[in-house]
PDB file of C-alpha atoms in Angstrom:
ATOM      1  CA  SER A   1      42.583 -27.731  28.294  1.00  0.00           C
ATOM      2  CA  ASP A   2      45.310 -25.110  27.816  1.00  0.00           C
ATOM      3  CA  ARG A   3      43.448 -22.769  30.149  1.00  0.00           C
ATOM      4  CA  LEU A   4      43.401 -25.381  32.904  1.00  0.00           C
ATOM      5  CA  GLY A   5      47.099 -25.966  32.323  1.00  0.00           C
ATOM      6  CA  TRP A   6      47.821 -22.274  32.811  1.00  0.00           C
ATOM      7  CA  ALA A   7      45.788 -22.279  36.023  1.00  0.00           C
ATOM      8  CA  ALA A   8      47.783 -25.187  37.426  1.00  0.00           C
ATOM      9  CA  ALA A   9      51.062 -23.515  36.587  1.00  0.00           C
ATOM     10  CA  ASP A  10      50.089 -20.117  37.944  1.00  0.00           C
ATOM     11  CA  PRO A  11      47.407 -20.095  40.689  1.00  0.00           C
ATOM     12  CA  HIS A  12      47.372 -16.278  40.803  1.00  0.00           C
ATOM     13  CA  LEU A  13      46.271 -16.241  37.164  1.00  0.00           C
ATOM     14  CA  SER A  14      43.485 -18.685  38.005  1.00  0.00           C
ATOM     15  CA  ILE A  15      42.163 -16.498  40.805  1.00  0.00           C
ATOM     16  CA  ALA A  16      42.293 -13.345  38.702  1.00  0.00           C
ATOM     17  CA  ALA A  17      40.473 -14.955  35.830  1.00  0.00           C
ATOM     18  CA  SER A  18      37.743 -16.493  37.945  1.00  0.00           C
ATOM     19  CA  SER A  19      37.099 -13.296  39.908  1.00  0.00           C
ATOM     20  CA  ARG A  20      36.386 -11.243  36.783  1.00  0.00           C
ATOM     21  CA  PRO A  21      32.588 -10.894  36.451  1.00  0.00           C
ATOM     22  CA  ALA A  22      31.018 -12.342  33.325  1.00  0.00           C
ATOM     23  CA  ARG A  23      29.776  -9.747  30.857  1.00  0.00           C
ATOM     24  CA  VAL A  24      26.223 -10.438  29.719  1.00  0.00           C
ATOM     25  CA  VAL A  25      24.763  -8.463  26.818  1.00  0.00           C
ATOM     26  CA  ASN A  26      20.980  -8.661  26.508  1.00  0.00           C
ATOM     27  CA  ARG A  27      20.272  -7.036  23.191  1.00  0.00           C
ATOM     28  CA  VAL A  28      16.681  -7.069  22.027  1.00  0.00           C
ATOM     29  CA  ALA A  29      16.313  -7.712  18.317  1.00  0.00           C
ATOM     30  CA  ASN A  30      14.444  -4.995  16.438  1.00  0.00           C
ATOM     31  CA  GLY A  31      10.914  -5.716  15.323  1.00  0.00           C
ATOM     32  CA  LYS A  32       9.839  -5.814  11.694  1.00  0.00           C
ATOM     33  CA  LEU A  33       7.558  -3.541   9.699  1.00  0.00           C
ATOM     34  CA  TYR A  34       4.889  -5.524   7.854  1.00  0.00           C
ATOM     35  CA  LEU A  35       3.101  -3.904   4.913  1.00  0.00           C
ATOM     36  CA  VAL A  36      -0.410  -5.314   5.265  1.00  0.00           C
ATOM     37  CA  PRO A  37      -2.684  -5.068   2.204  1.00  0.00           C
ATOM     38  CA  THR A  38      -6.427  -4.755   2.724  1.00  0.00           C
ATOM     39  CA  PRO A  39      -9.419  -5.579   0.479  1.00  0.00           C
ATOM     40  CA  LEU A  40     -10.441  -3.216  -2.304  1.00  0.00           C
ATOM     41  CA  ASP A  41     -14.041  -3.084  -1.075  1.00  0.00           C
ATOM     42  CA  PHE A  42     -13.443  -0.150   1.292  1.00  0.00           C
ATOM     43  CA  GLY A  43     -16.260   2.397   0.929  1.00  0.00           C
ATOM     44  CA  THR A  44     -18.442   0.077  -1.132  1.00  0.00           C
ATOM     45  CA  ALA A  45     -21.497  -1.968  -0.207  1.00  0.00           C
ATOM     46  CA  GLN A  46     -19.892  -5.164  -1.504  1.00  0.00           C
ATOM     47  CA  ALA A  47     -17.940  -6.520   1.465  1.00  0.00           C
ATOM     48  CA  GLN A  48     -16.552  -9.927   0.613  1.00  0.00           C
ATOM     49  CA  PRO A  49     -14.957 -12.785   2.562  1.00  0.00           C
ATOM     50  CA  LEU A  50     -11.324 -11.930   3.209  1.00  0.00           C
ATOM     51  CA  ALA A  51     -10.214 -15.398   2.173  1.00  0.00           C
ATOM     52  CA  GLN A  52     -11.151 -14.529  -1.413  1.00  0.00           C
ATOM     53  CA  VAL A  53      -8.542 -11.772  -1.651  1.00  0.00           C
ATOM     54  CA  LEU A  54      -6.032 -12.296   1.182  1.00  0.00           C
ATOM     55  CA  PRO A  55      -3.899 -15.422   1.606  1.00  0.00           C
ATOM     56  CA  GLU A  56      -3.680 -17.288   4.891  1.00  0.00           C
ATOM     57  CA  GLN A  57      -0.242 -15.954   5.825  1.00  0.00           C
ATOM     58  CA  THR A  58      -1.350 -12.340   5.422  1.00  0.00           C
ATOM     59  CA  MET A  59      -4.342 -12.833   7.706  1.00  0.00           C
ATOM     60  CA  GLN A  60      -2.298 -14.764  10.277  1.00  0.00           C
ATOM     61  CA  THR A  61       0.300 -12.018  10.392  1.00  0.00           C
ATOM     62  CA  ALA A  62      -2.321  -9.266  10.672  1.00  0.00           C
ATOM     63  CA  ALA A  63      -3.984 -11.130  13.552  1.00  0.00           C
ATOM     64  CA  SER A  64      -0.675 -11.427  15.406  1.00  0.00           C
ATOM     65  CA  LEU A  65       0.206  -7.710  15.432  1.00  0.00           C
ATOM     66  CA  ARG A  66      -0.429  -5.382  18.377  1.00  0.00           C
ATOM     67  CA  HIS A  67       1.204  -2.220  16.981  1.00  0.00           C
ATOM     68  CA  TRP A  68      -0.060  -0.414  13.889  1.00  0.00           C
ATOM     69  CA  VAL A  69       0.520   2.686  11.774  1.00  0.00           C
ATOM     70  CA  ALA A  70      -2.650   3.438   9.834  1.00  0.00           C
ATOM     71  CA  GLU A  71      -3.989   5.863   7.283  1.00  0.00           C
ATOM     72  CA  ASN A  72      -7.242   5.791   9.248  1.00  0.00           C
ATOM     73  CA  ALA A  73      -7.669   4.126  12.643  1.00  0.00           C
ATOM     74  CA  LYS A  74     -11.403   3.557  12.183  1.00  0.00           C
ATOM     75  CA  SER A  75     -10.974   1.670   8.917  1.00  0.00           C
ATOM     76  CA  LEU A  76      -8.142  -0.365  10.442  1.00  0.00           C
ATOM     77  CA  ARG A  77     -10.377  -1.458  13.317  1.00  0.00           C
ATOM     78  CA  ALA A  78     -13.089  -2.442  10.831  1.00  0.00           C
ATOM     79  CA  PHE A  79     -10.551  -4.520   8.907  1.00  0.00           C
ATOM     80  CA  LEU A  80      -9.256  -6.222  12.057  1.00  0.00           C
ATOM     81  CA  LYS A  81     -12.799  -7.126  13.090  1.00  0.00           C
ATOM     82  CA  ARG A  82     -13.131  -8.973   9.792  1.00  0.00           C
ATOM     83  CA  VAL A  83      -9.799 -10.702  10.346  1.00  0.00           C
ATOM     84  CA  HIS A  84     -10.938 -11.730  13.834  1.00  0.00           C
ATOM     85  CA  ASP A  85     -13.894 -13.632  12.370  1.00  0.00           C
ATOM     86  CA  THR A  86     -11.481 -16.359  11.239  1.00  0.00           C
ATOM     87  CA  HIS A  87      -8.170 -15.536  12.961  1.00  0.00           C
ATOM     88  CA  PRO A  88      -8.379 -14.464  16.635  1.00  0.00           C
ATOM     89  CA  LEU A  89      -6.487 -11.263  17.303  1.00  0.00           C
ATOM     90  CA  ALA A  90      -3.460 -11.157  19.590  1.00  0.00           C
ATOM     91  CA  CYS A  91      -5.275  -8.752  21.919  1.00  0.00           C
ATOM     92  CA  PRO A  92      -8.580  -6.854  22.069  1.00  0.00           C
ATOM     93  CA  LEU A  93      -8.870  -3.889  19.715  1.00  0.00           C
ATOM     94  CA  GLN A  94      -9.025  -1.412  22.585  1.00  0.00           C
ATOM     95  CA  GLU A  95      -5.620  -2.614  23.808  1.00  0.00           C
ATOM     96  CA  MET A  96      -3.858  -2.196  20.478  1.00  0.00           C
ATOM     97  CA  ASP A  97      -1.358   0.563  19.843  1.00  0.00           C
ATOM     98  CA  ILE A  98      -2.720   2.318  16.749  1.00  0.00           C
ATOM     99  CA  GLN A  99      -1.054   5.460  15.434  1.00  0.00           C
ATOM    100  CA  GLU A 100      -2.535   7.460  12.582  1.00  0.00           C
ATOM    101  CA  LEU A 101      -0.554   9.228   9.929  1.00  0.00           C
ATOM    102  CA  PRO A 102      -1.193  12.993  10.139  1.00  0.00           C
ATOM    103  CA  ARG A 103      -3.997  14.124   7.863  1.00  0.00           C
ATOM    104  CA  ALA A 104      -1.682  16.415   5.924  1.00  0.00           C
ATOM    105  CA  VAL A 105       0.480  13.402   5.094  1.00  0.00           C
ATOM    106  CA  HIS A 106      -2.217  11.221   3.609  1.00  0.00           C
ATOM    107  CA  LYS A 107      -4.036  14.124   1.983  1.00  0.00           C
ATOM    108  CA  HIS A 108      -1.065  15.605   0.143  1.00  0.00           C
ATOM    109  CA  GLY A 109       1.227  12.576  -0.084  1.00  0.00           C
ATOM    110  CA  ASP A 110       4.191  11.723   2.070  1.00  0.00           C
ATOM    111  CA  HIS A 111       6.951  10.933  -0.387  1.00  0.00           C
ATOM    112  CA  GLY A 112       9.793  13.409  -0.452  1.00  0.00           C
ATOM    113  CA  GLY A 113       8.258  15.613   2.231  1.00  0.00           C
ATOM    114  CA  ASP A 114       9.600  16.745   5.579  1.00  0.00           C
ATOM    115  CA  PHE A 115       7.508  14.397   7.714  1.00  0.00           C
ATOM    116  CA  ASP A 116       9.684  12.290  10.032  1.00  0.00           C
ATOM    117  CA  ALA A 117       7.904   8.974  10.650  1.00  0.00           C
ATOM    118  CA  ARG A 118      10.582   7.461  12.879  1.00  0.00           C
ATOM    119  CA  PRO A 119       8.717   8.202  16.140  1.00  0.00           C
ATOM    120  CA  LEU A 120       5.808   6.095  14.842  1.00  0.00           C
ATOM    121  CA  LEU A 121       8.135   3.087  14.749  1.00  0.00           C
ATOM    122  CA  ALA A 122       9.567   3.430  18.258  1.00  0.00           C
ATOM    123  CA  ALA A 123       7.992   0.144  19.376  1.00  0.00           C
ATOM    124  CA  ALA A 124      10.157  -1.743  16.871  1.00  0.00           C
ATOM    125  CA  LEU A 125      13.263  -0.724  18.830  1.00  0.00           C
ATOM    126  CA  THR A 126      11.912  -2.690  21.797  1.00  0.00           C
ATOM    127  CA  GLY A 127      11.436  -5.789  19.664  1.00  0.00           C
ATOM    128  CA  ALA A 128       7.777  -5.348  18.679  1.00  0.00           C
ATOM    129  CA  ASP A 129       6.597  -5.981  15.130  1.00  0.00           C
ATOM    130  CA  LEU A 130       4.400  -3.327  13.515  1.00  0.00           C
ATOM    131  CA  GLY A 131       1.885  -3.300  10.700  1.00  0.00           C
ATOM    132  CA  LEU A 132       1.414  -0.509   8.157  1.00  0.00           C
ATOM    133  CA  VAL A 133      -2.010  -0.324   6.551  1.00  0.00           C
ATOM    134  CA  SER A 134      -3.972   1.970   4.250  1.00  0.00           C
ATOM    135  CA  GLU A 135      -7.716   2.046   3.679  1.00  0.00           C
ATOM    136  CA  ALA A 136      -7.608  -0.247   0.641  1.00  0.00           C
ATOM    137  CA  GLY A 137      -4.943  -2.200  -1.195  1.00  0.00           C
ATOM    138  CA  MET A 138      -1.199  -2.060  -0.578  1.00  0.00           C
ATOM    139  CA  PRO A 139       0.065   0.747   1.671  1.00  0.00           C
ATOM    140  CA  ALA A 140       2.618   3.095   0.092  1.00  0.00           C
ATOM    141  CA  VAL A 141       1.416   2.236  -3.448  1.00  0.00           C
ATOM    142  CA  ALA A 142      -1.008   4.943  -4.648  1.00  0.00           C
ATOM    143  CA  ASP A 143      -1.671   5.411  -0.921  1.00  0.00           C
ATOM    144  CA  PRO A 144       0.150   6.954   2.055  1.00  0.00           C
ATOM    145  CA  GLY A 145       2.929   5.087   3.796  1.00  0.00           C
ATOM    146  CA  SER A 146       6.180   5.682   1.928  1.00  0.00           C
ATOM    147  CA  SER A 147       7.423   7.954   4.733  1.00  0.00           C
ATOM    148  CA  VAL A 148       6.965   5.106   7.213  1.00  0.00           C
ATOM    149  CA  VAL A 149       8.756   2.619   4.982  1.00  0.00           C
ATOM    150  CA  ARG A 150      11.557   5.111   4.397  1.00  0.00           C
ATOM    151  CA  ALA A 151      11.892   5.641   8.154  1.00  0.00           C
ATOM    152  CA  ALA A 152      12.044   1.892   8.733  1.00  0.00           C
ATOM    153  CA  HIS A 153      14.946   1.573   6.323  1.00  0.00           C
ATOM    154  CA  ALA A 154      16.713   4.508   7.991  1.00  0.00           C
ATOM    155  CA  MET A 155      16.325   2.766  11.364  1.00  0.00           C
ATOM    156  CA  GLY A 156      17.666  -0.525  10.044  1.00  0.00           C
ATOM    157  CA  LEU A 157      14.337  -2.344  10.384  1.00  0.00           C
ATOM    158  CA  GLU A 158      13.350  -5.234   8.163  1.00  0.00           C
ATOM    159  CA  VAL A 159      10.458  -4.334   5.851  1.00  0.00           C
ATOM    160  CA  VAL A 160       8.189  -7.235   4.890  1.00  0.00           C
ATOM    161  CA  PRO A 161       5.517  -6.718   2.190  1.00  0.00           C
ATOM    162  CA  LEU A 162       2.660  -9.199   2.520  1.00  0.00           C
ATOM    163  CA  VAL A 163       0.642 -10.580  -0.382  1.00  0.00           C
ATOM    164  CA  GLY A 164      -2.689  -8.999  -1.269  1.00  0.00           C
ATOM    165  CA  PRO A 165      -4.525  -6.987  -3.926  1.00  0.00           C
ATOM    166  CA  VAL A 166      -2.802  -4.076  -5.689  1.00  0.00           C
ATOM    167  CA  SER A 167      -5.381  -2.426  -7.937  1.00  0.00           C
ATOM    168  CA  LEU A 168      -2.869  -0.789 -10.295  1.00  0.00           C
ATOM    169  CA  LEU A 169      -1.220  -4.071 -11.229  1.00  0.00           C
ATOM    170  CA  LEU A 170      -4.503  -5.950 -11.482  1.00  0.00           C
ATOM    171  CA  ALA A 171      -5.790  -3.335 -13.913  1.00  0.00           C
ATOM    172  CA  LEU A 172      -2.575  -3.270 -15.923  1.00  0.00           C
ATOM    173  CA  ALA A 173      -2.466  -7.042 -16.250  1.00  0.00           C
ATOM    174  CA  ALA A 174      -6.078  -7.142 -17.462  1.00  0.00           C
ATOM    175  CA  SER A 175      -5.794  -4.154 -19.814  1.00  0.00           C
ATOM    176  CA  GLY A 176      -3.815  -5.639 -22.694  1.00  0.00           C
ATOM    177  CA  LEU A 177      -1.638  -2.515 -22.668  1.00  0.00           C
ATOM    178  CA  ASN A 178       2.151  -2.486 -22.352  1.00  0.00           C
ATOM    179  CA  GLY A 179       3.017  -4.230 -19.097  1.00  0.00           C
ATOM    180  CA  GLN A 180       6.783  -3.982 -19.703  1.00  0.00           C
ATOM    181  CA  HIS A 181       6.887  -0.187 -19.619  1.00  0.00           C
ATOM    182  CA  PHE A 182       4.353   1.733 -17.572  1.00  0.00           C
ATOM    183  CA  ALA A 183       3.925   4.649 -15.177  1.00  0.00           C
ATOM    184  CA  PHE A 184       1.439   5.604 -12.486  1.00  0.00           C
ATOM    185  CA  VAL A 185       0.571   9.301 -12.725  1.00  0.00           C
ATOM    186  CA  GLY A 186      -1.636   9.563  -9.632  1.00  0.00           C
ATOM    187  CA  TYR A 187      -4.769  11.680  -9.776  1.00  0.00           C
ATOM    188  CA  LEU A 188      -5.682  14.032 -12.604  1.00  0.00           C
ATOM    189  CA  PRO A 189      -6.328  17.707 -11.829  1.00  0.00           C
ATOM    190  CA  GLN A 190      -9.825  18.474 -10.562  1.00  0.00           C
ATOM    191  CA  GLU A 191     -10.231  21.650 -12.620  1.00  0.00           C
ATOM    192  CA  ALA A 192     -11.697  20.819 -16.038  1.00  0.00           C
ATOM    193  CA  THR A 193      -9.247  22.721 -18.259  1.00  0.00           C
ATOM    194  CA  ALA A 194      -6.209  21.459 -16.365  1.00  0.00           C
ATOM    195  CA  ARG A 195      -7.607  17.915 -16.493  1.00  0.00           C
ATOM    196  CA  LEU A 196      -7.932  18.010 -20.290  1.00  0.00           C
ATOM    197  CA  ALA A 197      -4.398  19.368 -20.633  1.00  0.00           C
ATOM    198  CA  ARG A 198      -3.001  16.643 -18.385  1.00  0.00           C
ATOM    199  CA  LEU A 199      -4.790  13.920 -20.336  1.00  0.00           C
ATOM    200  CA  LYS A 200      -3.302  15.187 -23.595  1.00  0.00           C
ATOM    201  CA  GLN A 201       0.119  15.355 -21.970  1.00  0.00           C
ATOM    202  CA  VAL A 202       0.126  11.753 -20.727  1.00  0.00           C
ATOM    203  CA  GLU A 203      -1.325  10.574 -24.039  1.00  0.00           C
ATOM    204  CA  GLN A 204       1.556  12.150 -25.958  1.00  0.00           C
ATOM    205  CA  LEU A 205       4.014  10.463 -23.632  1.00  0.00           C
ATOM    206  CA  ALA A 206       2.321   7.098 -24.146  1.00  0.00           C
ATOM    207  CA  LEU A 207       2.208   7.412 -27.931  1.00  0.00           C
ATOM    208  CA  LYS A 208       5.811   8.617 -28.133  1.00  0.00           C
ATOM    209  CA  THR A 209       7.413   6.100 -25.779  1.00  0.00           C
ATOM    210  CA  GLY A 210       4.984   3.162 -25.678  1.00  0.00           C
ATOM    211  CA  GLN A 211       4.725   3.617 -21.931  1.00  0.00           C
ATOM    212  CA  THR A 212       1.288   2.786 -20.515  1.00  0.00           C
ATOM    213  CA  GLN A 213      -0.091   5.623 -18.375  1.00  0.00           C
ATOM    214  CA  ILE A 214      -2.197   4.670 -15.327  1.00  0.00           C
ATOM    215  CA  TRP A 215      -4.243   6.877 -13.019  1.00  0.00           C
ATOM    216  CA  ILE A 216      -6.982   6.612 -10.420  1.00  0.00           C
ATOM    217  CA  GLU A 217      -9.817   8.844  -9.307  1.00  0.00           C
ATOM    218  CA  THR A 218     -12.154   9.396  -6.398  1.00  0.00           C
ATOM    219  CA  PRO A 219     -15.323   7.411  -7.274  1.00  0.00           C
ATOM    220  CA  TYR A 220     -17.697  10.387  -7.328  1.00  0.00           C
ATOM    221  CA  ARG A 221     -15.568  11.971 -10.087  1.00  0.00           C
ATOM    222  CA  ASN A 222     -15.606   8.864 -12.310  1.00  0.00           C
ATOM    223  CA  ALA A 223     -18.130  10.325 -14.745  1.00  0.00           C
ATOM    224  CA  ALA A 224     -16.261  13.620 -15.091  1.00  0.00           C
ATOM    225  CA  VAL A 225     -12.925  11.888 -15.694  1.00  0.00           C
ATOM    226  CA  TRP A 226     -14.432   9.500 -18.227  1.00  0.00           C
ATOM    227  CA  GLY A 227     -16.083  12.325 -20.144  1.00  0.00           C
ATOM    228  CA  ALA A 228     -12.843  14.305 -20.165  1.00  0.00           C
ATOM    229  CA  ALA A 229     -10.888  11.312 -21.481  1.00  0.00           C
ATOM    230  CA  LEU A 230     -13.296  10.770 -24.381  1.00  0.00           C
ATOM    231  CA  GLN A 231     -13.123  14.478 -25.177  1.00  0.00           C
ATOM    232  CA  ALA A 232      -9.341  14.948 -24.961  1.00  0.00           C
ATOM    233  CA  LEU A 233      -7.824  11.764 -26.352  1.00  0.00           C
ATOM    234  CA  GLN A 234      -7.155  10.850 -29.971  1.00  0.00           C
ATOM    235  CA  PRO A 235      -9.447   8.289 -31.644  1.00  0.00           C
ATOM    236  CA  GLN A 236      -6.750   5.608 -32.035  1.00  0.00           C
ATOM    237  CA  THR A 237      -5.562   5.728 -28.415  1.00  0.00           C
ATOM    238  CA  ARG A 238      -6.467   2.630 -26.453  1.00  0.00           C
ATOM    239  CA  LEU A 239      -8.264   3.374 -23.184  1.00  0.00           C
ATOM    240  CA  CYS A 240      -8.920   0.940 -20.345  1.00  0.00           C
ATOM    241  CA  VAL A 241     -11.273   1.288 -17.407  1.00  0.00           C
ATOM    242  CA  ALA A 242     -11.144  -1.241 -14.557  1.00  0.00           C
ATOM    243  CA  GLN A 243     -13.860  -0.776 -11.966  1.00  0.00           C
ATOM    244  CA  GLY A 244     -14.695  -2.788  -8.862  1.00  0.00           C
ATOM    245  CA  LEU A 245     -11.562  -4.942  -9.065  1.00  0.00           C
ATOM    246  CA  THR A 246     -11.859  -8.153  -7.011  1.00  0.00           C
ATOM    247  CA  LEU A 247     -15.549  -7.388  -6.323  1.00  0.00           C
ATOM    248  CA  SER A 248     -18.383  -9.530  -7.626  1.00  0.00           C
ATOM    249  CA  GLY A 249     -19.373  -7.014 -10.311  1.00  0.00           C
ATOM    250  CA  GLN A 250     -15.914  -6.018 -11.519  1.00  0.00           C
ATOM    251  CA  ARG A 251     -15.565  -4.674 -15.057  1.00  0.00           C
ATOM    252  CA  VAL A 252     -12.354  -4.398 -17.068  1.00  0.00           C
ATOM    253  CA  ARG A 253     -12.475  -3.376 -20.706  1.00  0.00           C
ATOM    254  CA  THR A 254     -10.089  -1.800 -23.210  1.00  0.00           C
ATOM    255  CA  LEU A 255     -11.172  -0.226 -26.486  1.00  0.00           C
ATOM    256  CA  SER A 256      -9.962   2.556 -28.740  1.00  0.00           C
ATOM    257  CA  VAL A 257     -11.304   5.990 -27.889  1.00  0.00           C
ATOM    258  CA  ALA A 258     -13.209   5.945 -31.195  1.00  0.00           C
ATOM    259  CA  GLN A 259     -14.925   2.720 -30.148  1.00  0.00           C
ATOM    260  CA  TRP A 260     -15.717   4.066 -26.695  1.00  0.00           C
ATOM    261  CA  ARG A 261     -17.327   7.157 -28.234  1.00  0.00           C
ATOM    262  CA  SER A 262     -19.808   4.968 -30.073  1.00  0.00           C
ATOM    263  CA  GLN A 263     -20.892   3.219 -26.894  1.00  0.00           C
ATOM    264  CA  SER A 264     -22.439   4.204 -23.602  1.00  0.00           C
ATOM    265  CA  MET A 265     -20.423   3.573 -20.447  1.00  0.00           C
ATOM    266  CA  ASP A 266     -22.130   4.030 -17.111  1.00  0.00           C
ATOM    267  CA  LEU A 267     -19.432   4.300 -14.457  1.00  0.00           C
ATOM    268  CA  ASP A 268     -20.556   3.680 -10.890  1.00  0.00           C
ATOM    269  CA  GLY A 269     -19.971   6.784  -8.775  1.00  0.00           C
ATOM    270  CA  ASP A 270     -19.545   4.685  -5.620  1.00  0.00           C
ATOM    271  CA  THR A 271     -16.952   2.186  -6.804  1.00  0.00           C
ATOM    272  CA  PRO A 272     -13.218   2.854  -7.263  1.00  0.00           C
ATOM    273  CA  ALA A 273     -11.822   2.682 -10.786  1.00  0.00           C
ATOM    274  CA  VAL A 274      -8.393   2.494 -12.357  1.00  0.00           C
ATOM    275  CA  TYR A 275      -7.781   4.016 -15.795  1.00  0.00           C
ATOM    276  CA  ALA A 276      -5.008   3.331 -18.299  1.00  0.00           C
ATOM    277  CA  LEU A 277      -4.157   4.451 -21.795  1.00  0.00           C
ATOM    278  CA  GLY A 278      -1.608   3.486 -24.366  1.00  0.00           C
ATOM    279  CA  ALA A 279      -0.845   2.733 -27.972  1.00  0.00           C
TER     280      ALA A 279
END
């Protein structure tokens, strides 16, 4: 080679080159952040086989992770026990690194706040993959976790959403309402007067723009929210309720408010529901 030719012509060059120590760079690749969806049966008495709602790859990935950021550590452990029934975990539960989001974050929401989630992802900088999980459904969608995802992007980590149930989209798809233009408005106010005002506000937006309006509620307030909707909304507005999605007794139905008023609707106070309205 040319290099060997130079060495033969100039032995001093050969000695200098060979005496220079080789430079070895051992850079550990960053780990990934996996968004791990969980079944929608959290808090209900209708636990179902995971294989009915989670694909094989999602369960395999969940079983392989040792580091977690969770909305609630107890519910995460319960989920992982179910995963372990068919997919052995990478290590015993007591050896896993599980970090909980602060209560203020998942109680008041963590998007646009001052919470810095980067310390929760420190293990990724040593090459470890992490999982982000909420109590039910997809983390960071109508649930805490956006601060963690935002921190991952800021740190240059790859974010990988896994496949699983997302109640908002399941309800929207089954509602017959506008699936090309929609908005999630979160929870309605708890105070009765403010709740009625908010319902009228989102209804006007839906009727004016054609944008479907979607919200959720804590199960024990289902009856109050349903009664307020029938009281506040106009007769022609179409109203959907989707309860127990993916569970054996799920119900999804859309009627006009006038039609709903002529029927009785007994909403289960123990089962999550998604509501939507539109033209």
